[in-house]
């Protein structure tokens, strides 16, 4: 009897489309290996050179440390400003593309399309673009990080807005509130902690990204990274890398701890 | 207060609601509710009770017909006019619909936002008088000691009473209550219904409540409206309504009449 009832569970239908996808993916993998001429062996051939550099870097030149400090601070300032500007823009923009706030599908559709395009641009490319527009220096870096932050935060934040409890929105509508009052009383209290958390998350990414932006002239410590590498002064490069690692780890730690505390 | 001059508060004229061009919510409903009445609406699940209530304050748009609130059409109102009409209609929900992360006080004050210019509400500039009034409202529902608690720290019954305080703060002429007791235990349900009765008798508000409990309907309703499949199939004074009417509303789904 039991066996009988067990067989009543209908078999999940085998989907041919899934198999096709698998084949396409595997074929794609092989094709791309061939086209790009990737060979794992290359990695090992140059290994001795790599270990050479590594040994030099492992003996950092500490006399170089004071020189690094001003640009290190500039890097952090860039990350902070980029995060603040980008998050502020993302905040407003998210309210405009959340479908439970703006009912007009055309408006949200167009704004989302723009957002998706902005999101596809990698941070280094953004840096290069802004260096071309405003010239070499930290302003280019700040702008690049702002746009990048915008992309990260807007996506997470508007999705958070769309998953809130709609009940309070109804209650405020019934009370006679207008759109801004609904946002202020029914929506923001439900999503503010998410917003702060996502901004902190973007900040963590920005600290990392800002350290290399200088490499392309967009301000910050990356400039020294480029200079020392160019003259093969790996001991100094090692100093910079160590400093960067310490700062990144420290900021990551503080930021993720605060995010945890927020979400409690 | 209730039986003095009979004046219409809410009038539905040939109101029809069809969801997504196929599901019928209401079929040509004509209904007049007078000032000061305490009306209970009963009917099976899916009969159209919520649709009726939510059309009245236009949380949903009707497909056809007109609805008048104190003589003014809410179906034709736009923007500020619509909001001012809504300000006269309080609503109590089955799930309370409080902002859980906000304080009780802020939830109660939210009932008052339509009386303020937007910028003042955004910067939280409520008058001292209104804050006092909010506190008074909480006293009336026995929750004065919870004024600074976060809404999600309260029990369901307490949350519903905060929602009632919010309506007191809104000071509307009409209250729509959509199954206000459905998620509460019998004892708490009774207390919430007593509060609604207080709003009706002491503050002269017209109350329309969807109820699933025949017992509560009998105890609190002055007038009963029975709905089935989007139509009003019964409308009468509670005192003149025999038990058989309820049996018919709830069990007569298959009967043809
Ligand atoms: N948003 C909606 N979209 C589509 N159909 C809906 C929607 N809301 C209600 N309906 C349909 O309209 C009809 C009436 O629903 P309504 O919610 O008014 O019933 P109700 O009497 O309040 O039921 P309940 O006692 O379960 O709350 C039902 O057939 C329902 O499926
Ligand atoms: Mg309902």
Coordinates of C-alpha atoms and ligand atoms in Angstrom, one line a residue:
Chain A
X1 CA 0.0 0.0 0.0
X2 CA 2.7 2.4 1.1
X3 CA 4.7 1.7 -2.1
X4 CA 1.6 2.3 -4.1
X5 CA 1.1 5.8 -2.8
X6 CA 4.7 6.6 -3.1
X7 CA 4.7 6.0 -6.8
X8 CA 1.9 8.5 -7.1
X9 CA 4.3 11.4 -6.8
X10 CA 4.5 12.6 -10.4
X11 CA 8.0 12.4 -11.9
X12 CA 9.6 15.8 -12.5
X13 CA 9.5 16.3 -16.2
X14 CA 12.9 16.1 -17.8
X15 CA 13.6 19.4 -19.5
X16 CA 15.6 19.1 -22.7
X17 CA 16.4 22.8 -22.5
X18 CA 18.6 22.2 -19.4
X19 CA 20.7 19.6 -21.3
X20 CA 21.1 22.0 -24.2
X21 CA 22.3 24.7 -21.8
X22 CA 24.9 22.3 -20.3
X23 CA 26.2 21.5 -23.8
X24 CA 26.4 25.1 -24.7
X25 CA 28.3 26.0 -21.6
X26 CA 30.9 23.2 -22.0
X27 CA 31.4 24.0 -25.6
X28 CA 31.8 27.7 -24.7
X29 CA 34.5 26.7 -22.2
X30 CA 36.5 24.8 -24.7
X31 CA 36.2 27.4 -27.4
X32 CA 37.3 30.2 -25.1
X33 CA 40.3 28.2 -24.0
X34 CA 41.3 27.8 -27.6
X35 CA 40.7 31.3 -28.7
X36 CA 42.5 33.0 -25.8
X37 CA 45.4 30.5 -26.0
X38 CA 45.3 29.9 -22.3
X39 CA 47.8 27.4 -21.0
X40 CA 48.2 26.6 -17.4
X41 CA 51.9 25.8 -18.1
X42 CA 52.6 29.5 -18.7
X43 CA 51.9 30.1 -15.1
X44 CA 54.6 27.6 -14.0
X45 CA 57.2 28.7 -16.5
X46 CA 57.4 32.2 -14.9
X47 CA 57.2 30.9 -11.4
X48 CA 60.9 31.4 -10.6
X49 CA 60.6 35.1 -11.6
X50 CA 57.6 35.4 -9.4
X51 CA 59.3 34.0 -6.4
X52 CA 62.2 36.4 -6.9
X53 CA 59.9 39.4 -6.8
X54 CA 58.1 38.0 -3.8
X55 CA 61.2 37.6 -1.8
X56 CA 62.1 41.3 -2.4
X57 CA 58.6 42.4 -1.5
X58 CA 58.7 40.4 1.7
X59 CA 61.6 42.6 2.9
X60 CA 59.7 45.9 2.8
X61 CA 61.6 49.2 3.0
X62 CA 60.2 50.8 6.1
X63 CA 62.0 54.2 5.6
X64 CA 59.5 54.6 2.7
X65 CA 56.6 54.4 5.2
X66 CA 56.3 58.1 6.1
X67 CA 56.2 59.1 2.4
X68 CA 53.2 56.8 1.9
X69 CA 51.0 58.3 4.6
X70 CA 49.6 61.4 2.9
X71 CA 48.5 59.5 -0.2
X72 CA 47.1 56.7 2.0
X73 CA 44.9 59.3 3.7
X74 CA 43.9 60.7 0.4
X75 CA 42.9 57.2 -0.7
X76 CA 40.7 56.8 2.3
X77 CA 39.2 60.3 1.8
X78 CA 38.4 59.4 -1.8
X79 CA 36.6 56.2 -0.6
X80 CA 34.6 58.1 2.0
X81 CA 33.5 60.9 -0.3
X82 CA 32.8 58.5 -3.2
X83 CA 30.7 56.4 -0.9
X84 CA 28.7 59.4 0.5
X85 CA 28.0 61.0 -2.9
X86 CA 27.2 57.7 -4.6
X87 CA 25.0 56.4 -1.8
X88 CA 23.1 59.7 -1.6
X89 CA 22.3 59.5 -5.3
X90 CA 21.4 55.9 -5.0
X91 CA 19.0 56.7 -2.2
X92 CA 16.9 59.0 -4.3
X93 CA 17.2 57.0 -7.4
X94 CA 16.0 53.8 -5.7
X95 CA 12.9 55.5 -4.5
X96 CA 12.2 56.4 -8.2
X97 CA 12.6 52.9 -9.6
X98 CA 10.8 50.9 -6.8
X99 CA 7.5 49.7 -8.3
X100 CA 5.7 49.9 -5.0
X101 CA 6.3 53.6 -4.9
X102 CA 6.2 54.7 -8.6
X103 CA 3.4 52.9 -10.3
X104 CA 4.2 54.2 -13.8
X105 CA 6.0 51.3 -15.5
X106 CA 7.4 53.5 -18.3
X107 CA 9.2 55.8 -15.8
X108 CA 10.6 52.9 -13.7
X109 CA 11.5 51.0 -16.9
X110 CA 13.5 53.7 -18.5
X111 CA 15.3 54.6 -15.2
X112 CA 16.1 51.0 -14.6
X113 CA 17.6 50.6 -18.1
X114 CA 19.9 53.6 -17.4
X115 CA 20.9 52.1 -14.0
X116 CA 21.7 48.8 -15.6
X117 CA 24.0 50.4 -18.2
X118 CA 25.8 52.3 -15.5
X119 CA 26.2 49.1 -13.5
X120 CA 28.0 47.3 -16.3
X121 CA 31.0 49.8 -16.3
X122 CA 33.9 48.4 -14.2
X123 CA 35.4 50.7 -11.7
X124 CA 38.8 51.0 -13.4
X125 CA 37.2 52.0 -16.6
X126 CA 35.2 54.6 -14.8
X127 CA 38.4 55.9 -13.3
X128 CA 40.0 56.1 -16.8
X129 CA 36.9 57.9 -18.2
X130 CA 36.9 60.5 -15.4
X131 CA 40.7 61.0 -15.7
X132 CA 40.0 61.9 -19.3
X133 CA 37.2 64.2 -18.4
X134 CA 38.5 66.1 -15.3
X135 CA 42.2 65.3 -15.6
X136 CA 44.6 63.5 -13.3
X137 CA 44.0 63.7 -9.6
X138 CA 41.7 62.6 -6.8
X139 CA 38.6 64.3 -8.2
X140 CA 38.6 61.7 -11.0
X141 CA 38.8 59.0 -8.4
X142 CA 36.0 60.4 -6.3
X143 CA 33.7 60.6 -9.3
X144 CA 34.6 57.1 -10.4
X145 CA 33.9 55.7 -6.9
X146 CA 30.6 57.7 -6.7
X147 CA 29.3 56.2 -9.9
X148 CA 30.5 52.8 -8.9
X149 CA 28.9 53.1 -5.4
X150 CA 25.7 54.3 -7.0
X151 CA 25.6 51.1 -9.1
X152 CA 26.2 48.8 -6.1
X153 CA 23.8 50.5 -3.7
X154 CA 20.9 51.3 -6.0
X155 CA 20.5 47.7 -7.1
X156 CA 20.5 46.3 -3.5
X157 CA 18.4 49.1 -2.1
X158 CA 15.6 49.3 -4.6
X159 CA 15.2 45.5 -4.2
X160 CA 15.0 45.9 -0.4
X161 CA 12.3 48.6 -0.9
X162 CA 10.3 46.4 -3.1
X163 CA 10.2 43.6 -0.5
X164 CA 8.9 45.6 2.4
X165 CA 5.6 45.0 4.1
X166 CA 3.0 46.8 2.0
X167 CA 0.6 47.1 5.0
X168 CA 1.9 50.4 6.4
X169 CA 1.8 51.9 2.9
X170 CA -1.9 51.1 2.7
X171 CA -2.5 52.5 6.2
X172 CA -0.8 55.8 5.4
X173 CA -2.7 56.0 2.1
X174 CA -5.9 55.5 3.9
X175 CA -5.0 58.2 6.4
X176 CA -4.8 60.7 3.4
X177 CA -1.0 60.9 3.3
X178 CA 0.7 62.1 0.1
X179 CA 3.6 60.2 -1.6
X180 CA 6.4 61.9 0.4
X181 CA 4.6 61.3 3.7
X182 CA 4.1 57.7 2.8
X183 CA 7.8 57.4 2.0
X184 CA 8.8 59.1 5.2
X185 CA 6.4 57.3 7.6
X186 CA 5.8 53.9 6.0
X187 CA 8.7 53.1 3.8
X188 CA 11.9 54.6 5.2
X189 CA 11.5 53.2 8.7
X190 CA 11.4 49.8 7.1
X191 CA 14.5 50.2 4.9
X192 CA 16.9 52.7 6.6
X193 CA 19.0 50.0 8.2
X194 CA 19.4 48.3 4.9
X195 CA 20.5 51.5 3.3
X196 CA 23.2 52.1 5.8
X197 CA 24.3 48.5 5.6
X198 CA 24.6 48.6 1.8
X199 CA 26.5 51.9 2.0
X200 CA 29.0 50.4 4.4
X201 CA 29.3 47.4 2.1
X202 CA 30.0 49.7 -0.8
X203 CA 32.5 51.5 1.3
X204 CA 34.4 48.3 1.9
X205 CA 34.6 47.7 -1.8
X206 CA 35.6 51.3 -2.4
X207 CA 38.5 51.2 0.0
X208 CA 39.9 48.3 -2.0
X209 CA 39.1 49.9 -5.4
X210 CA 40.6 53.3 -4.4
X211 CA 44.0 51.8 -3.7
X212 CA 44.5 50.8 -7.4
X213 CA 42.7 53.8 -8.9
X214 CA 46.0 55.8 -8.5
X215 CA 47.6 53.4 -10.9
X216 CA 45.7 55.1 -13.8
X217 CA 46.1 58.6 -12.3
X218 CA 42.8 58.9 -10.5
X219 CA 44.4 59.8 -7.2
X220 CA 45.5 58.0 -4.1
X221 CA 48.1 55.5 -3.1
X222 CA 48.0 53.6 -6.4
X223 CA 50.3 56.3 -7.8
X224 CA 53.2 55.1 -5.7
X225 CA 52.3 51.5 -6.6
X226 CA 52.8 52.4 -10.2
X227 CA 56.0 54.4 -9.6
X228 CA 57.8 51.8 -7.6
X229 CA 56.8 49.0 -9.9
X230 CA 58.1 50.9 -12.9
X231 CA 61.6 51.2 -11.4
X232 CA 61.5 47.6 -10.1
X233 CA 61.8 48.9 -6.5
X234 CA 60.0 45.9 -5.1
X235 CA 61.0 46.6 -1.5
X236 CA 59.0 49.8 -1.6
X237 CA 56.1 48.1 -3.4
X238 CA 56.1 45.6 -0.6
X239 CA 55.7 48.5 1.9
X240 CA 52.8 49.9 0.1
X241 CA 51.1 46.5 -0.3
X242 CA 51.5 45.8 3.4
X243 CA 50.0 49.1 4.4
X244 CA 47.1 48.6 2.0
X245 CA 46.4 45.1 3.4
X246 CA 46.4 46.4 7.0
X247 CA 44.1 49.3 6.2
X248 CA 41.7 47.2 4.1
X249 CA 41.5 44.4 6.7
X250 CA 40.9 47.0 9.5
X251 CA 38.2 48.9 7.6
X252 CA 36.6 45.6 6.5
X253 CA 36.5 44.4 10.1
X254 CA 35.0 47.6 11.5
X255 CA 32.5 47.9 8.7
X256 CA 31.2 44.4 8.8
X257 CA 30.9 44.5 12.6
X258 CA 28.8 47.6 12.3
X259 CA 26.7 46.0 9.7
X260 CA 26.1 43.0 11.9
X261 CA 25.1 45.3 14.8
X262 CA 22.7 47.2 12.5
X263 CA 20.9 44.1 11.3
X264 CA 20.1 42.9 14.9
Chain B
X1 CA -26.6 60.6 18.9
X2 CA -27.1 57.7 16.4
X3 CA -30.8 58.0 15.7
X4 CA -31.1 61.7 15.3
X5 CA -31.6 63.3 11.9
X6 CA -31.0 60.6 9.3
X7 CA -28.4 61.9 6.8
X8 CA -26.5 59.7 4.4
X9 CA -22.8 59.4 5.1
X10 CA -21.8 57.0 2.4
X11 CA -23.7 56.3 -0.8
X12 CA -22.8 53.6 -3.4
X13 CA -24.5 54.0 -6.7
X14 CA -24.3 51.1 -9.1
X15 CA -20.9 50.2 -8.0
X16 CA -19.2 47.4 -9.9
X17 CA -15.7 46.1 -9.5
X18 CA -14.1 43.6 -11.8
X19 CA -10.5 42.5 -11.1
X20 CA -8.2 42.0 -14.1
X21 CA -11.1 42.1 -16.5
X22 CA -12.5 38.8 -15.3
X23 CA -12.8 38.2 -11.5
X24 CA -16.0 39.8 -10.2
X25 CA -15.6 41.6 -6.9
X26 CA -18.9 43.6 -6.7
X27 CA -21.9 43.5 -9.0
X28 CA -24.0 46.7 -9.3
X29 CA -24.1 47.5 -5.6
X30 CA -26.5 50.2 -4.3
X31 CA -26.1 51.0 -0.7
X32 CA -26.6 54.0 1.6
X33 CA -25.1 54.2 5.1
X34 CA -26.3 56.9 7.4
X35 CA -24.3 59.0 9.8
X36 CA -23.7 57.4 13.1
X37 CA -24.6 53.9 12.1
X38 CA -22.7 50.8 13.3
X39 CA -22.9 48.4 10.3
X40 CA -21.5 44.9 10.2
X41 CA -20.9 43.2 6.9
X42 CA -21.0 39.4 6.8
X43 CA -20.4 36.9 4.1
X44 CA -18.3 33.9 3.1
X45 CA -14.7 34.2 2.2
X46 CA -14.4 35.7 -1.3
X47 CA -17.9 37.2 -1.2
X48 CA -16.5 40.7 -1.7
X49 CA -16.5 42.3 1.8
X50 CA -13.0 43.6 1.5
X51 CA -13.7 44.8 -2.0
X52 CA -16.6 46.8 -0.7
X53 CA -14.7 48.4 2.1
X54 CA -11.6 49.2 0.1
X55 CA -13.7 50.8 -2.7
X56 CA -15.1 53.3 -0.2
X57 CA -11.7 54.9 0.6
X58 CA -10.4 54.1 -2.9
X59 CA -7.6 51.8 -1.9
X60 CA -9.0 50.1 -5.0
X61 CA -10.6 51.9 -8.0
X62 CA -14.1 50.7 -8.9
X63 CA -14.8 49.7 -12.5
X64 CA -18.2 51.4 -12.7
X65 CA -20.5 53.5 -10.6
X66 CA -20.0 56.3 -8.1
X67 CA -19.3 56.5 -4.4
X68 CA -20.2 59.6 -2.3
X69 CA -18.7 60.4 1.0
X70 CA -20.8 63.0 2.8
X71 CA -22.1 64.1 -0.6
X72 CA -18.8 64.3 -2.3
X73 CA -17.7 61.8 -5.0
X74 CA -14.5 60.0 -4.0
X75 CA -14.4 58.1 -7.3
X76 CA -13.9 61.3 -9.3
X77 CA -11.6 63.0 -6.8
X78 CA -7.9 63.5 -7.6
X79 CA -4.8 64.6 -5.8
X80 CA -5.3 66.8 -2.8
X81 CA -9.1 66.5 -3.0
X82 CA -8.8 62.7 -2.8
X83 CA -6.5 62.9 0.2
X84 CA -8.8 65.3 2.0
X85 CA -11.7 62.9 1.5
X86 CA -9.6 60.0 2.7
X87 CA -8.7 62.0 5.8
X88 CA -12.3 61.7 6.8
X89 CA -12.2 57.9 6.5
X90 CA -10.2 55.9 9.0
X91 CA -9.3 52.3 8.4
X92 CA -8.6 49.3 10.7
X93 CA -6.9 46.3 9.2
X94 CA -6.8 42.6 10.0
X95 CA -3.0 42.8 10.3
X96 CA -3.0 46.2 12.1
X97 CA -0.6 47.6 9.5
X98 CA 1.6 49.5 12.0
X99 CA 5.1 50.4 11.1
X100 CA 6.8 47.8 13.3
X101 CA 10.2 49.5 13.6
X102 CA 8.7 52.8 14.7
X103 CA 7.6 53.8 18.1
X104 CA 4.0 53.6 19.2
X105 CA 3.8 57.4 19.4
X106 CA 5.1 57.8 15.9
X107 CA 2.5 55.3 14.6
X108 CA -0.3 57.2 16.3
X109 CA 1.0 60.6 15.0
X110 CA 1.0 59.1 11.5
X111 CA -2.8 59.3 11.7
X112 CA -2.5 63.1 11.7
X113 CA -0.1 63.7 8.7
X114 CA -2.9 64.8 6.3
X115 CA -3.5 67.8 8.6
X116 CA 0.0 69.1 8.0
X117 CA 2.0 70.5 5.1
X118 CA 4.4 67.9 3.9
X119 CA 7.7 69.5 5.0
X120 CA 6.5 69.7 8.6
X121 CA 5.8 66.0 8.7
X122 CA 9.1 65.2 7.1
X123 CA 11.0 67.1 9.8
X124 CA 8.7 65.6 12.5
X125 CA 7.3 69.0 13.5
X126 CA 4.1 67.9 15.1
X127 CA 2.5 70.5 17.4
X128 CA 2.7 70.0 21.2
X129 CA -1.1 69.9 21.1
X130 CA -1.1 66.9 18.7
X131 CA 1.5 65.1 20.8
X132 CA -0.7 65.5 23.8
X133 CA -3.6 64.4 21.8
X134 CA -1.7 61.2 20.7
X135 CA -1.0 60.5 24.4
X136 CA -4.7 61.0 25.2
X137 CA -5.7 58.6 22.4
X138 CA -3.3 56.0 23.8
X139 CA -4.9 56.5 27.2
X140 CA -8.3 55.8 25.8
X141 CA -7.2 52.4 24.6
X142 CA -5.3 51.7 27.8
X143 CA -1.8 51.8 26.3
X144 CA -0.5 55.1 27.8
X145 CA 2.5 53.2 29.3
X146 CA 3.6 51.9 25.8
X147 CA 4.0 55.3 24.2
X148 CA 7.7 55.0 23.6
X149 CA 7.8 51.3 23.0
X150 CA 8.6 50.0 19.5
X151 CA 5.4 48.7 17.8
X152 CA 6.8 45.2 17.3
X153 CA 7.3 44.8 21.0
X154 CA 3.5 44.8 21.5
X155 CA 1.1 41.8 21.3
X156 CA -1.4 41.6 18.5
X157 CA -4.3 43.0 20.5
X158 CA -2.2 45.9 21.7
X159 CA -1.1 46.6 18.2
X160 CA -4.7 46.7 17.0
X161 CA -5.5 49.1 19.8
X162 CA -2.6 51.3 18.7
X163 CA -4.2 51.3 15.3
X164 CA -7.4 52.4 16.9
X165 CA -5.5 55.2 18.6
X166 CA -4.2 56.2 15.2
X167 CA -7.8 56.4 13.9
X168 CA -8.7 58.6 17.0
X169 CA -5.8 60.8 16.0
X170 CA -7.1 61.0 12.4
X171 CA -10.5 62.0 13.8
X172 CA -12.4 60.8 10.8
X173 CA -16.2 60.7 10.2
X174 CA -16.2 57.1 9.1
X175 CA -14.3 54.0 10.2
X176 CA -13.8 51.0 7.9
X177 CA -12.8 47.9 9.8
X178 CA -11.8 45.0 7.7
X179 CA -11.9 41.9 9.9
X180 CA -10.4 43.8 12.8
X181 CA -10.5 40.8 15.1
X182 CA -9.6 38.0 12.8
X183 CA -6.1 37.5 14.1
X184 CA -7.0 38.0 17.8
X185 CA -8.2 35.7 20.6
X186 CA -11.8 36.0 21.7
X187 CA -11.0 38.0 24.8
X188 CA -8.9 40.6 22.9
X189 CA -11.4 40.6 20.1
X190 CA -14.1 41.8 22.5
X191 CA -11.9 44.6 23.8
X192 CA -11.1 45.8 20.3
X193 CA -14.8 45.7 19.4
X194 CA -15.6 47.7 22.6
X195 CA -13.1 50.3 21.4
X196 CA -14.8 50.5 18.0
X197 CA -18.1 50.9 19.8
X198 CA -16.6 53.7 21.9
X199 CA -15.6 55.5 18.7
X200 CA -19.1 55.1 17.4
X201 CA -21.0 56.2 20.5
X202 CA -18.6 58.7 22.1
X203 CA -17.1 60.3 19.0
X204 CA -20.1 59.8 16.7
X205 CA -18.1 58.0 14.0
X206 CA -19.9 55.9 11.5
X207 CA -18.5 52.4 11.6
X208 CA -18.6 49.7 8.9
X209 CA -17.0 46.4 10.0
X210 CA -16.4 43.2 8.1
X211 CA -16.8 40.4 10.6
X212 CA -16.4 36.6 10.4
X213 CA -17.8 36.0 13.9
X214 CA -21.6 35.9 14.0
X215 CA -21.5 36.3 17.7
X216 CA -19.5 39.5 17.5
X217 CA -21.7 40.7 14.7
X218 CA -24.8 40.2 16.8
X219 CA -23.3 41.8 19.9
X220 CA -22.1 45.0 18.2
X221 CA -23.9 45.6 14.9
X222 CA -27.0 47.8 14.7
X223 CA -27.4 46.9 11.0
X224 CA -26.4 43.8 9.1
X225 CA -25.4 43.6 5.5
X226 CA -25.0 40.1 4.0
X227 CA -22.9 39.7 0.9
X228 CA -22.6 36.8 -1.4
X229 CA -20.7 36.6 -4.7
X230 CA -20.5 40.4 -5.0
X231 CA -24.1 41.1 -4.3
X232 CA -26.0 42.4 -1.2
X233 CA -28.4 39.6 -0.4
X234 CA -29.5 40.9 3.0
X235 CA -29.8 44.3 4.6
X236 CA -31.6 44.9 7.8
X237 CA -31.7 46.0 11.5
X238 CA -29.8 43.6 13.7
X239 CA -32.7 43.5 16.2
X240 CA -35.0 42.3 13.5
X241 CA -32.6 39.7 12.0
X242 CA -33.4 36.1 12.8
X243 CA -30.7 33.5 13.2
X244 CA -31.8 31.9 9.9
X245 CA -30.5 34.8 7.9
X246 CA -26.9 34.1 9.1
X247 CA -27.3 30.4 8.4
X248 CA -28.4 31.3 4.9
X249 CA -25.6 33.8 4.3
X250 CA -23.0 31.3 5.5
X251 CA -24.4 28.0 4.3
X252 CA -26.6 28.9 1.4
X253 CA -23.7 29.2 -1.1
X254 CA -25.3 26.5 -3.3
X255 CA -28.9 27.6 -3.0
X256 CA -30.4 29.6 -5.7
X257 CA -32.5 32.6 -4.7
Ligands
LIG1 N1 -6.3 42.2 -5.9 C1 -7.1 41.3 -6.5 N2 -6.9 40.8 -7.7 C2 -7.8 39.9 -8.3 N3 -8.8 39.4 -7.7 C3 -9.1 39.8 -6.4 C4 -8.3 40.8 -5.8 N4 -8.8 41.0 -4.5 C5 -9.9 40.2 -4.4 N5 -10.1 39.5 -5.6 C6 -11.2 38.6 -5.8 O1 -12.4 39.3 -5.6 C7 -13.4 38.5 -4.9 C8 -13.8 39.2 -3.6 O2 -12.7 39.2 -2.8 P1 -12.7 40.0 -1.4 O3 -11.3 40.0 -0.9 O4 -13.5 41.2 -1.5 O5 -13.5 38.9 -0.5 P2 -13.8 38.9 1.1 O6 -15.3 38.8 1.2 O7 -13.1 40.0 1.7 O8 -13.1 37.6 1.5 P3 -12.4 37.2 2.9 O9 -13.4 36.9 3.9 O10 -11.6 36.0 2.6 O11 -11.5 38.4 3.3 C9 -12.7 37.1 -4.7 O12 -13.1 36.3 -5.7 C10 -11.2 37.4 -4.8 O13 -10.5 36.3 -5.4
LIG2 MG1 -11.5 40.2 3.1

